[in-house]
Coordinates of C-alpha atoms in Angstrom, one line a residue:
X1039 CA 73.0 -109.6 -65.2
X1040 CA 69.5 -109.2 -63.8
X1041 CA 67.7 -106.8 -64.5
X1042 CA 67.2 -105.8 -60.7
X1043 CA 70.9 -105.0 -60.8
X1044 CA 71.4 -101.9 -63.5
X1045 CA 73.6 -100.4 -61.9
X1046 CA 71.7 -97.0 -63.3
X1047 CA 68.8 -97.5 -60.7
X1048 CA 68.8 -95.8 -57.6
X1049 CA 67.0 -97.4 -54.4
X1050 CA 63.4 -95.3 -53.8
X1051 CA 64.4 -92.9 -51.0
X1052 CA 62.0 -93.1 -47.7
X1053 CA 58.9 -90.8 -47.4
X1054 CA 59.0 -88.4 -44.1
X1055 CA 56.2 -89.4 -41.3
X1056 CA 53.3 -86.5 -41.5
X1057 CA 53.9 -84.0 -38.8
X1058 CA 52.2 -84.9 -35.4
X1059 CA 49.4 -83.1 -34.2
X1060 CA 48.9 -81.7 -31.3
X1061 CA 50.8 -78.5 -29.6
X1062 CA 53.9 -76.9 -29.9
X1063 CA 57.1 -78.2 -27.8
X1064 CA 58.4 -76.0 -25.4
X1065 CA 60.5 -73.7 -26.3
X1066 CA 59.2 -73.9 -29.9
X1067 CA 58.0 -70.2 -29.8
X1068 CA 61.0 -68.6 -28.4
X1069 CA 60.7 -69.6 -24.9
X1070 CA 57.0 -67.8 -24.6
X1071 CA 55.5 -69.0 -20.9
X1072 CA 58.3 -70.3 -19.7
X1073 CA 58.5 -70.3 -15.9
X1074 CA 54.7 -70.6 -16.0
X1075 CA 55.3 -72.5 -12.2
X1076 CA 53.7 -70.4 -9.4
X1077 CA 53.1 -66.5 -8.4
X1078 CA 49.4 -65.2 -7.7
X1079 CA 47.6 -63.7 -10.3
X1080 CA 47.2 -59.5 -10.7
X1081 CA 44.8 -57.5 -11.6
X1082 CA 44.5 -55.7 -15.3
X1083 CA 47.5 -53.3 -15.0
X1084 CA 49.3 -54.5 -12.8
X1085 CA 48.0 -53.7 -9.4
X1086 CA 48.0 -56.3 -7.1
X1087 CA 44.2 -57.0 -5.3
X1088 CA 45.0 -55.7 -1.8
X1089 CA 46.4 -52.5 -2.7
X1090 CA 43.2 -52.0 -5.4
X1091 CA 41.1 -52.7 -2.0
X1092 CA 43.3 -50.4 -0.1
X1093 CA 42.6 -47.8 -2.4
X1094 CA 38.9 -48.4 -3.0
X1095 CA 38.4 -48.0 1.0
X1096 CA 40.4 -44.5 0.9
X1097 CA 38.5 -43.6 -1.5
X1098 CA 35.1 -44.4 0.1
X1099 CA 36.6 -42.4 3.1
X1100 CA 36.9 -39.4 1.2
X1101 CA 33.4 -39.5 0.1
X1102 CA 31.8 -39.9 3.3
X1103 CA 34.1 -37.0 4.7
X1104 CA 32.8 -34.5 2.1
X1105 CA 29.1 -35.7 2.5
X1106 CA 29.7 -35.0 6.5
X1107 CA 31.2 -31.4 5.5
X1108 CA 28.0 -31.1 3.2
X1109 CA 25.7 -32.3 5.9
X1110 CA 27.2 -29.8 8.3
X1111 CA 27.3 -26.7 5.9
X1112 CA 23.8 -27.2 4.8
X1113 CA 22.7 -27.6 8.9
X1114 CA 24.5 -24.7 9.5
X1115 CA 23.1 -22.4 7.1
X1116 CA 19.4 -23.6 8.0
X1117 CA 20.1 -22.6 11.8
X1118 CA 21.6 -19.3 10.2
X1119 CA 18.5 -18.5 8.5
X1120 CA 16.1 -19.5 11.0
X1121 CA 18.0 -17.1 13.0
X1122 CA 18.0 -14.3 10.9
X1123 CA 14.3 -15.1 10.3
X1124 CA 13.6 -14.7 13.7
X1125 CA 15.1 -11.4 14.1
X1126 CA 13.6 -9.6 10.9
X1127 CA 10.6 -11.0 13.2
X1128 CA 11.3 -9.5 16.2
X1129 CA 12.5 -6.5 14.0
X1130 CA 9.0 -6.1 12.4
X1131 CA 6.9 -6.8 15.5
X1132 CA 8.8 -4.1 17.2
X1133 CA 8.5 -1.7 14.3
X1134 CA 4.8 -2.0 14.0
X1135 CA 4.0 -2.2 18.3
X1136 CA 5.5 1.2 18.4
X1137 CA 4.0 2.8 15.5
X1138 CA 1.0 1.8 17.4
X1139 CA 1.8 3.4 20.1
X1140 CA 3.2 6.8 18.3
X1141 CA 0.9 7.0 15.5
X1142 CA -2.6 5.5 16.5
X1143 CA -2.8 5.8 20.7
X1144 CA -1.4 8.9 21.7
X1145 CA -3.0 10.8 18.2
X1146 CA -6.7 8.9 19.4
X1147 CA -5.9 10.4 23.0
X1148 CA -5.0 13.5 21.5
X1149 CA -7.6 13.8 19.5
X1150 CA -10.3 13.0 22.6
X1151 CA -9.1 15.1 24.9
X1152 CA -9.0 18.2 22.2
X1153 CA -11.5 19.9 23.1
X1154 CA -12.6 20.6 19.6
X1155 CA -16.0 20.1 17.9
X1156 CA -17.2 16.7 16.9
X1157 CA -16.9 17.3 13.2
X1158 CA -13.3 18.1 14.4
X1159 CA -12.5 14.8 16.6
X1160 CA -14.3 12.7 14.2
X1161 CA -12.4 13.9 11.3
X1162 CA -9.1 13.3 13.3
X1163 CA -10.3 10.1 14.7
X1164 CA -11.1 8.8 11.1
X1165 CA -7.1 9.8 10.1
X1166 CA -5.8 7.4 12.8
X1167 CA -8.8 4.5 12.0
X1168 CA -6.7 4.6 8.6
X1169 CA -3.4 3.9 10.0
X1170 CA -4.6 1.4 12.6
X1171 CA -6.5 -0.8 9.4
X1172 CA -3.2 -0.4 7.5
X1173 CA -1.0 -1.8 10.6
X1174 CA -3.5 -4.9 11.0
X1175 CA -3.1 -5.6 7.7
X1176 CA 0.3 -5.1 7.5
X1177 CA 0.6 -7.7 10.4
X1178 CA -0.9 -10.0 8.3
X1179 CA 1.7 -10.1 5.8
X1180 CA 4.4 -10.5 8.7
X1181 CA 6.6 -14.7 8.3
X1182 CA 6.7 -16.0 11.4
X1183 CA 9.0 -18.5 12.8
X1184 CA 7.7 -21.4 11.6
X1185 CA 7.2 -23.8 15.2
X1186 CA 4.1 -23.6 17.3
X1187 CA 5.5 -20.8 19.7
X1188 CA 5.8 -18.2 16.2
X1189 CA 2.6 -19.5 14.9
X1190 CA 1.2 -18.5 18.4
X1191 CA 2.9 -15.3 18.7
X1192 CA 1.5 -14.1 15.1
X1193 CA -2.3 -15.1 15.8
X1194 CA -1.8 -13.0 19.1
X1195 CA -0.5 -10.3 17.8
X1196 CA -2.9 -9.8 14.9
X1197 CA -5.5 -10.3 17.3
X1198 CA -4.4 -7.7 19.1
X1199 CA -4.1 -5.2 15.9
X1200 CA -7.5 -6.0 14.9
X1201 CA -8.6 -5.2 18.3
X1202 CA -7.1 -1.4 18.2
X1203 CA -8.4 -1.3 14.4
X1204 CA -12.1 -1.9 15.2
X1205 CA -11.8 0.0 18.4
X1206 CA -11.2 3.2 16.8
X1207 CA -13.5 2.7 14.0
X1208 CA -16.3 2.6 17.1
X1209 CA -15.1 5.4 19.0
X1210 CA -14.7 7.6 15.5
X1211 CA -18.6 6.7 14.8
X1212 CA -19.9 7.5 18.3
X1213 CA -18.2 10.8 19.0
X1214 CA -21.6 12.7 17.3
X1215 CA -23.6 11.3 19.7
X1216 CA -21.1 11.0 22.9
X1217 CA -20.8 15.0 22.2
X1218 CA -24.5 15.6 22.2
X1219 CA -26.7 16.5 25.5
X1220 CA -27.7 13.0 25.1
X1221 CA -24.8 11.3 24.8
X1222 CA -24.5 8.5 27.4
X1223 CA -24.6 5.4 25.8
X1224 CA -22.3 6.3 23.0
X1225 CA -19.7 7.7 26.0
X1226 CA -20.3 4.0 27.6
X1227 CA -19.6 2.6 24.0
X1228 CA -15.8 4.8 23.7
X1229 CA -15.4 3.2 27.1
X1230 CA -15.9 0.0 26.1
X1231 CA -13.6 0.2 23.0
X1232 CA -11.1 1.7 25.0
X1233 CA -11.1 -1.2 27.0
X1234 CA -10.3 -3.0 23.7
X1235 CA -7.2 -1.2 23.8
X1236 CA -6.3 -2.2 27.3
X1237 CA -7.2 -6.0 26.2
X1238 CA -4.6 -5.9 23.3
X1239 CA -1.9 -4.3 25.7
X1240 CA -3.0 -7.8 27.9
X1241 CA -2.5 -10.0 24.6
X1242 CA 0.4 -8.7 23.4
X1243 CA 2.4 -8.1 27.0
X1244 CA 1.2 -11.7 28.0
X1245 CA 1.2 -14.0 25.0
X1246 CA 3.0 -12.0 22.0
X1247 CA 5.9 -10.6 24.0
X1248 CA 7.1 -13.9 26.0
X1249 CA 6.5 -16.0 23.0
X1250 CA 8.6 -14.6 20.9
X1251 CA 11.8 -14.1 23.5
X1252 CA 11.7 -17.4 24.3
X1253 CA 12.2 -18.1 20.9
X1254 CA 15.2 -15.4 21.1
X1255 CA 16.6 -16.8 23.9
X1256 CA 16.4 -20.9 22.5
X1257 CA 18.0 -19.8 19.6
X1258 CA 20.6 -17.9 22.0
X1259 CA 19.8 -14.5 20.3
X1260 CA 20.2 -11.1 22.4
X1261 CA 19.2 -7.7 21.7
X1262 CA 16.0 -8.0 20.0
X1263 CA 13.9 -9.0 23.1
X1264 CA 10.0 -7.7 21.9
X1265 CA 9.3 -4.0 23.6
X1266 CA 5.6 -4.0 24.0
X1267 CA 4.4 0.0 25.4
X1268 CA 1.2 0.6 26.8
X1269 CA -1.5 2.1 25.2
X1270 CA -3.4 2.2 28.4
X1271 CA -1.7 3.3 31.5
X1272 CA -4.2 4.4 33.7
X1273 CA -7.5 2.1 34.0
X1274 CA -9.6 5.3 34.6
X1275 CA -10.2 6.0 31.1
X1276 CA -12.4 3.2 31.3
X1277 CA -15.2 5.0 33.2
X1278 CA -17.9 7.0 31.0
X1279 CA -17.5 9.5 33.4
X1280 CA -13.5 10.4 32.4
X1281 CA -14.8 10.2 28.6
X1282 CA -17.2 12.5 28.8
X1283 CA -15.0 14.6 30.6
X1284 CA -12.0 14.8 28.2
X1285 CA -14.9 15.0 25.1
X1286 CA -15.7 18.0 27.1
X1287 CA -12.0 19.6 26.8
X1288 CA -12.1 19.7 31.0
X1289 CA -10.7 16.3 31.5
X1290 CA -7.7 13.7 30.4
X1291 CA -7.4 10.5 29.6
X1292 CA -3.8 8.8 29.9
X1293 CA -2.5 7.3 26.6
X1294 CA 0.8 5.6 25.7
X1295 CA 4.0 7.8 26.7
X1296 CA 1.9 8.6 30.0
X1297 CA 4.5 6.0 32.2
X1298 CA 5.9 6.0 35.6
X1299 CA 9.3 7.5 36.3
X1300 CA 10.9 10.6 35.6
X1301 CA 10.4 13.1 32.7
X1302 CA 13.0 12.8 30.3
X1303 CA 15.6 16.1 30.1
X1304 CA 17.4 16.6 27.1
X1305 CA 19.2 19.6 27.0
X1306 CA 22.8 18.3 27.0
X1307 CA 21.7 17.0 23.6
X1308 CA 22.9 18.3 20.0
X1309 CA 20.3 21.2 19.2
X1310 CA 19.2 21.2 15.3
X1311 CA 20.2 24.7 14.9
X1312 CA 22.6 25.3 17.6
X1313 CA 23.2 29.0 16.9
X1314 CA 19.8 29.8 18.4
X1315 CA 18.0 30.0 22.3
X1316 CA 16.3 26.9 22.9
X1317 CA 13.9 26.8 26.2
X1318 CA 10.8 26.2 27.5
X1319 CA 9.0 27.1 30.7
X1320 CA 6.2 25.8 33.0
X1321 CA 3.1 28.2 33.2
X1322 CA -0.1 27.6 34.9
X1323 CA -0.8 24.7 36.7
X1324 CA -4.6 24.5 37.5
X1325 CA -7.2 21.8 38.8
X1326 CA -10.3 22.1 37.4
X1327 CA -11.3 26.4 37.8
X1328 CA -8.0 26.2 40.8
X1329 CA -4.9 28.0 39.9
X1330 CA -2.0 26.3 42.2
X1331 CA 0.9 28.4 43.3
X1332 CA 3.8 26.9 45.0
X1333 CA 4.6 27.3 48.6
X1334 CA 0.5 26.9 48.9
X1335 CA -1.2 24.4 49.9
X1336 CA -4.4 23.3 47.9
X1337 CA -7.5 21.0 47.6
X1338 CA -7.5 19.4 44.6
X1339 CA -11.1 18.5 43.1
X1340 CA -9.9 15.4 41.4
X1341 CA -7.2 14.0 39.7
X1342 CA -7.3 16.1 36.1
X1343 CA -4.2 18.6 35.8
X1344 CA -3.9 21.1 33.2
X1345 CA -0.4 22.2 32.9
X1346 CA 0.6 25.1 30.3
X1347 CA 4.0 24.9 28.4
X1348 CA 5.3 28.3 27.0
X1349 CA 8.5 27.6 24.0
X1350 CA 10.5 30.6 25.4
X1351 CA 13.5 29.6 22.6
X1352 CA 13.6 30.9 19.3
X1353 CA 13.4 26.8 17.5
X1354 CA 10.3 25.1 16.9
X1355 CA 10.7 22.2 19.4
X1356 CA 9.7 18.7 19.3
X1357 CA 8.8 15.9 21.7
X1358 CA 8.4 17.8 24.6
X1359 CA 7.7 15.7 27.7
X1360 CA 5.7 17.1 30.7
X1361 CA 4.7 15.2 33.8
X1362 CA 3.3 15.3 37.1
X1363 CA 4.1 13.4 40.4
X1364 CA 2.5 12.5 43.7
X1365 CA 4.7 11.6 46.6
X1366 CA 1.7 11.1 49.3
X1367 CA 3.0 11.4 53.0
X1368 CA 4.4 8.1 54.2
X1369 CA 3.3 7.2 50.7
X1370 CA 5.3 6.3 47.4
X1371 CA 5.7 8.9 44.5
X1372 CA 3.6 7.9 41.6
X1373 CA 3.6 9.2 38.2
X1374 CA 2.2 10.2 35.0
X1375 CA 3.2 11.9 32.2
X1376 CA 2.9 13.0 28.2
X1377 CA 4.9 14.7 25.8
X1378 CA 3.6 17.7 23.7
X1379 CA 4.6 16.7 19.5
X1380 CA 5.5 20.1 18.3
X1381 CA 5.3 23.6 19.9
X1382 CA 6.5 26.7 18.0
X1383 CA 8.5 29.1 19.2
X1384 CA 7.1 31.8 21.8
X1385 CA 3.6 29.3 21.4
X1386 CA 1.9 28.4 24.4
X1387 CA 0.5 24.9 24.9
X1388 CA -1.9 23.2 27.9
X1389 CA -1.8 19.7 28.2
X1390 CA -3.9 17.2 30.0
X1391 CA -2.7 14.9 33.2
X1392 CA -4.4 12.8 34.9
X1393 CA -3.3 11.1 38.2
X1394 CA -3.7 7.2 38.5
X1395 CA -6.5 5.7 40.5
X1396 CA -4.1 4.9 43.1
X1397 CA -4.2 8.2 44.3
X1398 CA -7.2 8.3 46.9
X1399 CA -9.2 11.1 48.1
X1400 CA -7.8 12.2 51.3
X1401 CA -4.2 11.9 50.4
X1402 CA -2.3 14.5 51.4
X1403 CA 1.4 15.2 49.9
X1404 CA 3.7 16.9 47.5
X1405 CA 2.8 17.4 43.8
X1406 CA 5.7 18.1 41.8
X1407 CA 5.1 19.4 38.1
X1408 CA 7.9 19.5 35.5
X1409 CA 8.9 20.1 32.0
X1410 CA 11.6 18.1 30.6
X1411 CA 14.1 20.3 28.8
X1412 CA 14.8 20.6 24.9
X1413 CA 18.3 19.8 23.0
X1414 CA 20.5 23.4 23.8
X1415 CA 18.1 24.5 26.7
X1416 CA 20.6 26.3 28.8
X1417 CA 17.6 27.6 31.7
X1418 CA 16.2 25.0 33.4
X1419 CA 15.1 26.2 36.6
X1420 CA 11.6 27.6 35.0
X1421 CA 10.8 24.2 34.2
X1422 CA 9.6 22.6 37.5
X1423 CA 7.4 23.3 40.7
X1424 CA 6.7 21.9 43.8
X1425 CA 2.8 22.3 45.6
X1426 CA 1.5 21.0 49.0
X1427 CA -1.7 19.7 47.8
X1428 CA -4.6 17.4 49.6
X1429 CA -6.5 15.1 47.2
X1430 CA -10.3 16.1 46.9
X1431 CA -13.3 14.1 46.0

């Protein structure tokens, strides 16, 4: 027996081939990407590309809808305050045209036609130089609309401040000498810087005034057109000769509140103290050393009325009106008249009135004089009459 053929040795078993490299078979991993075939591809999440664009664009849309909204909201609250800016405007140029008229004109006027020693005028002239510097300067502070039509407006109307400032400052200085026996030049100057005052009524009627509405009315704002009164109603006060005349207490010259038109009656209004008489009645109306009485007829030497007011109440009244009108004989009526501040109960007051130019010498007509009634005046028919007069040299 070979050796070869012990039946006690086994035949060497075969060694197993090394794995082979390379992947996995399919299926190997429990099937993981199987069906990997077709479909598109989508987005982290989920969300398929178009609806991702979808939503990005509706998106977008929203954002330029608020921005419009924005856009809008902030254009309409410029336009809202430029508006409201350009009333305060108006508001202010109002305010300070009328306390021009109130508190500098008709005091200067006033003053001029007092009759009182120079000390006396100057002293009252000086007051009302004071309140015409502060108004220029308070002009100056005044925000105008900023476009070239505001910027226009402004510089006009400061001009035209400045103008009434300096003007009284002049006339304040010159009164010594325009109350002196030699006085003429100085009574040219007052002339001359009244003048001024009929120049800034020009500025600000002309250039201040339509300026500034036609920015009201572009910006389709109503009610706060620009009121601009006179301080100059009656070109007369121009000549030396009126001047030295009201300087002399014997003449008038016209200020603001002397206007066309009818004399303002208010009796049917509310009284202060309603549970006392309130009235007033016309005394004597003279022309120059001529006492008129009605149902008369008269020469007049001129155009200067004096015309007494008696407070026949038992109230201190205020703002008194009194006028005069001339209705010339195929003619029309023209007008001037004045109001008296204050007058105390059973005080007597005269005030000055002057007839426009356009009332010639050689007119002939009616003259009717009136006093406009206080708040409670129950008695009205002392307060007006009526005289035939001819207008003198």
């Amino acid at each position: 027996m070979s050796f070869f053929d012990d039946d006690d040795f086994d035949e060497p078993t075969h060694v197993a081939d090394a794995p082979r490299r390379g992947g996995v078979r399919a299926g190997a991993l429990g099937g993981f990407g199987r069906g990997g075939g077709g479909g598109g591809r989508s987005t982290p999440g989920g969300i398929d590309p178009q609806t991702a664009r979808t939503r990005q664009l509706v998106a977008l849309g929203v954002i330029i809808f608020v921005l419009l909204l924005l856009v809008v909201a902030v254009n309409s609250c410029v336009k809202s305050g430029r508006t409201s800016a350009l009333k305060d405007y108006s508001r202010d140029v109002n305010a300070v045209l009328r306390e021009s008229s109130d508190e500098v004109a008709v005091p200067m006027f006033r003053a001029l036609r007092s009759g009182e020693d120079a000390n006396a005028v100057q002293t009252a002239l000086n007051r009302v130089r004071g309140t015409a510097e502060d108004q220029a300067d308070r002009v100056k502070s005044f925000s105008e609309p900023g476009d070239d039509n505001g910027k226009a407006a402004q510089r006009d109307l400061e001009l035209a401040m400045n103008l009434r400032a300096e003007a009284v400052r002049v006339i304040a200085e010159q009164i010594p000498a325009a109350m002196s026996d030699s006085g003429d030049d100085a009574t040219k100057a007052i002339a001359g810087q009244l003048g001024a005052f009929l120049a800034s009524d020009v500025i600000v009627s002309q250039r201040t005034k339509p300026l500034i509405d036609e920015a009201l009315k572009d910006k389709d704002v109503s009610g706060a057109d620009i009121s601009a009164p006179k301080t100059i109603t009656d070109v007369t006060v121009l000549d030396p000769v009126t001047v030295q005349a009201a300087l002399g207490g014997g003449g008038s010259t016209s200020a603001s509140g002397s206007t066309t038109g009818e004399v303002r009656d208010r009796s049917s209004e509310q009284p202060q103290n309603p549970d006392v008489t309130h009235g007033t009645q016309l005394g004597d109306v003279t022309v120059g050393d001529q006492t008129l009485a009605a149902g008369t007829e008269a020469t007049l030497t001129g155009r200067a009325i004096s015309v007494a007011v008696t407070n026949s109440g038992a109230a201190d009244e205020s703002n008194v009106e009194v006028g005069a009108t001339f209705t010339a004989d195929g003619g029309k009526a023209v007008s001037v008249k004045t109001s008296i501040p204050t007058i105390a109960q059973d005080e007597s007051k005269t005030v000055q009135l002057q007839l426009p130019a356009s009332v010639r010498a050689g007119q002939s007509g009616q003259l009717v004089v009136k006093v406009g009634g206080v708040p409670g005046e129950e008695k009205l028919d002392n307060n007006e009459a009526t005289y035939t007069v001819t207008i003198g040299g």
